[in-house]
Short mmCIF file of C-alpha atoms in Angstrom, two decimals:
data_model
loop_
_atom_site.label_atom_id
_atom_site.label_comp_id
_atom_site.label_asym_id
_atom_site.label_seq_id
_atom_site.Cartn_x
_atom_site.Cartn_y
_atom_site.Cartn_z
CA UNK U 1 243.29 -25.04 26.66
CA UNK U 2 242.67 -21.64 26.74
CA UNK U 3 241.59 -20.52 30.80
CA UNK U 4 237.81 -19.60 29.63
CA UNK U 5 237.27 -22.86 28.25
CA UNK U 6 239.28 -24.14 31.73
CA UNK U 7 236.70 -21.98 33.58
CA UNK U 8 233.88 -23.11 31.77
CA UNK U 9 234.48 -26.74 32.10
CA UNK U 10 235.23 -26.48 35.98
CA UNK U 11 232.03 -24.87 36.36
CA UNK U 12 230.41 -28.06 34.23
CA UNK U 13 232.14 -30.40 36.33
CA UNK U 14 230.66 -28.68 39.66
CA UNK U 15 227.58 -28.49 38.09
CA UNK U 16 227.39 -32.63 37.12
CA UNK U 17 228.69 -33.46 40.77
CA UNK U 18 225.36 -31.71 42.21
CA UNK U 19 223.34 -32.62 38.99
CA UNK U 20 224.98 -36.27 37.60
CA UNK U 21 221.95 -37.13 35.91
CA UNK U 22 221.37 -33.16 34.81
CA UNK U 23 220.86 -33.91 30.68
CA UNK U 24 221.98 -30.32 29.52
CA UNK U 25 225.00 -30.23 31.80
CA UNK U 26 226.21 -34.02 30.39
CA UNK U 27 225.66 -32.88 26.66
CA UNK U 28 227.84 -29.19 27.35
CA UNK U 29 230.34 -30.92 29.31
CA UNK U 30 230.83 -33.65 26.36
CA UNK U 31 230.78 -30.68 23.71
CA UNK U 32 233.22 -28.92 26.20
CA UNK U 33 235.50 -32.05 26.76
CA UNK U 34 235.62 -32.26 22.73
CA UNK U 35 237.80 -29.10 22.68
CA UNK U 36 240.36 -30.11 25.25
CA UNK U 37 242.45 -33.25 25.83
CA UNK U 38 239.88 -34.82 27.49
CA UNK U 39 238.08 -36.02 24.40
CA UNK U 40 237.48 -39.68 25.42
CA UNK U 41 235.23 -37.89 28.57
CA UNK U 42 233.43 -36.03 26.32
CA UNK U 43 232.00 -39.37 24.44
CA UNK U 44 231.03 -41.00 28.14
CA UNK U 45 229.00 -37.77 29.00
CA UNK U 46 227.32 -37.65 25.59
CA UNK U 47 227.04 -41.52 26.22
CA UNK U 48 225.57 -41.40 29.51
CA UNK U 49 223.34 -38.05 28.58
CA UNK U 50 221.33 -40.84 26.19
CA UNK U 51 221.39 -43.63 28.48
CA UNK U 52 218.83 -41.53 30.67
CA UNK U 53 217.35 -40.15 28.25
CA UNK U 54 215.91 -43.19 26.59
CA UNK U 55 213.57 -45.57 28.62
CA UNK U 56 214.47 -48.92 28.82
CA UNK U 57 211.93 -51.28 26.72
CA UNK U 58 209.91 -52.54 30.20
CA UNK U 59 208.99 -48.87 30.69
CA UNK U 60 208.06 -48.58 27.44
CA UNK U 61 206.14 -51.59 27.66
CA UNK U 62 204.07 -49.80 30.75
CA UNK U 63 204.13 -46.55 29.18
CA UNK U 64 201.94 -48.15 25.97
CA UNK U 65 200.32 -50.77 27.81
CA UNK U 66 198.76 -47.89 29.81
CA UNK U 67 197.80 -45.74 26.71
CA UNK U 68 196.29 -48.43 25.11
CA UNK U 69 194.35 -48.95 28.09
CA UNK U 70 193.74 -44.95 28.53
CA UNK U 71 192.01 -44.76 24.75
CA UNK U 72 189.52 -47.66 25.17
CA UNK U 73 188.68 -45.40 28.55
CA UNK U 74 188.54 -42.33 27.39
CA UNK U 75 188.14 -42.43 23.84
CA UNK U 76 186.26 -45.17 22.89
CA UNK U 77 185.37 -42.81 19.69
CA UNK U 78 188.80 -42.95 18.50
CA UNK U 79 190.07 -46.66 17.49
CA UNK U 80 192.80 -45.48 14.66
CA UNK U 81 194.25 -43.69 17.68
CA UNK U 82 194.29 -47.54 19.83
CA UNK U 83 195.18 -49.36 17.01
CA UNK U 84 198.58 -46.69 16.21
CA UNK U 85 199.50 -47.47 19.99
CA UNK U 86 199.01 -51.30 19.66
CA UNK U 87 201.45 -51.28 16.97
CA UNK U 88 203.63 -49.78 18.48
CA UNK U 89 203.45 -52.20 21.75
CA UNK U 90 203.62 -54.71 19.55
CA UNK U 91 207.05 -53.58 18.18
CA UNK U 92 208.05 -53.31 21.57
CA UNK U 93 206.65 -56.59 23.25
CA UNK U 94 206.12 -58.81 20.43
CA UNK U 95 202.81 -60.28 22.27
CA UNK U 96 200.92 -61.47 19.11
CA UNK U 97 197.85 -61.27 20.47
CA UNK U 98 197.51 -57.61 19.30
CA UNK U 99 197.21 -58.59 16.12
CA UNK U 100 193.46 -60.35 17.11
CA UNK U 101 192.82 -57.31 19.46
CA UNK U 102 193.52 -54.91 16.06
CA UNK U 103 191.54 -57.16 13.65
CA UNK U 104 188.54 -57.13 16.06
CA UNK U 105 188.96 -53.16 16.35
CA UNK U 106 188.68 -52.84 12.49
CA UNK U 107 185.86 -54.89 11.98
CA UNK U 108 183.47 -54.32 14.62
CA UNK U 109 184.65 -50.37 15.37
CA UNK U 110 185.67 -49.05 12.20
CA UNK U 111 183.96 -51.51 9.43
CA UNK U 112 187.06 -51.97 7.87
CA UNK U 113 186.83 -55.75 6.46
CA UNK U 114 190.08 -55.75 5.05
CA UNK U 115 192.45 -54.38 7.41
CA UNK U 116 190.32 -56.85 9.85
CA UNK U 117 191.11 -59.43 7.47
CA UNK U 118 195.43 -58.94 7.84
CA UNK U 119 195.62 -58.63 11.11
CA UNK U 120 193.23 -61.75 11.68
CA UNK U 121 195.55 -63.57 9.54
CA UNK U 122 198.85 -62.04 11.00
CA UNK U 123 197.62 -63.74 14.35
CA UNK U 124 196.01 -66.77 13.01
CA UNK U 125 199.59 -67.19 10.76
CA UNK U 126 201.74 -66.82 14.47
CA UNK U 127 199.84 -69.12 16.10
CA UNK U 128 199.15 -71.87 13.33
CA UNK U 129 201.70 -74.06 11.42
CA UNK U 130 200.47 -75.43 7.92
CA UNK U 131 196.77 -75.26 9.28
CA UNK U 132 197.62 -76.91 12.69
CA UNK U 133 197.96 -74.79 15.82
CA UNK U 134 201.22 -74.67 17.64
CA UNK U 135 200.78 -76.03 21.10
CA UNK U 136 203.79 -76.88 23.58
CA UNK U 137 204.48 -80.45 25.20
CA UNK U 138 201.17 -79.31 27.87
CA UNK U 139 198.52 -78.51 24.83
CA UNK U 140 198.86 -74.92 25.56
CA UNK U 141 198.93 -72.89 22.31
CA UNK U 142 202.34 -71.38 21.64
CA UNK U 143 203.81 -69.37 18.90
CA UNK U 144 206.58 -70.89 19.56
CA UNK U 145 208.16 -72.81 15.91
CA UNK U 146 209.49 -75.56 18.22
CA UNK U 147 205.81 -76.70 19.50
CA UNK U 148 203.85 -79.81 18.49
CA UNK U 149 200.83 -79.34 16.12
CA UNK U 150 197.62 -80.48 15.99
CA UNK U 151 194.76 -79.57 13.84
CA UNK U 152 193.41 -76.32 14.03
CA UNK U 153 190.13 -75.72 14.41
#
């Protein structure tokens, strides 16, 4: 290794033992660590580098849950906006609910009888079973494929 790149990487080591969690000194010390022996380092900085940068799905739970909550706020003029952001909670949580919340935002906000429609039917399809709702060994609804049924209503 020629004693710039030596230099350089010393100073990028310094640098992540008063910055560990520093992004830009993790992704020039794995780039730097890829031109030296030390190659295997340079995949655990580049490793680590996204680790922190991506927010683990309970943040980004919060993160929509608050938007969602933000747009009905502040801009109740703007349902395609809430409906975007439920989606993508939905893709994050799974909480089938959204799909009733979404239907009622297209057919009482934006008029949209068909879009209303799908997602009525998305929700009524996750929480029914051949016409019977899915309930757990309590009564409480479920979506659950495991539950008991009983005629929906």
């Amino acid at each position: 290794m020629g004693k710039e790149l030596l230099s350089w990487y010393g100073n990028l080591l310094l640098a992540h033992n008063k910055r560990p969690l520093d992004i830009n000194t993790l992704y020039h010390l794995s780039k730097a660590s890829l031109q030296s022996s030390w190659k295997e380092d340079g995949l655990e900085y580049i490793k680590r580098a996204i680790e922190i940068v991506t927010p683990d799905d309970s943040t980004m739970i919060r993160l929509y849950e608050r938007l969602v909550e933000c747009y009905l706020r502040v801009r109740k003029d703007d349902p395609y906006e809430r409906i975007e952001n439920m989606k993508k909670l939905y893709a994050l949580n799974k909480d089938y609910t959204l799909f009733y919340e979404i239907g009622h935002i297209y057919e009482r906000e934006t008029k949209d009888e068909a879009n209303a429609y799908h997602y009525y039917k998305k929700y009524m399809d996750m929480i029914t079973k051949n016409g019977k709702l899915l309930v757990d060994s309590n009564g409480n609804r479920t979506n659950k494929g495991q539950g008991l049924t009983r005629e929906a209503r």
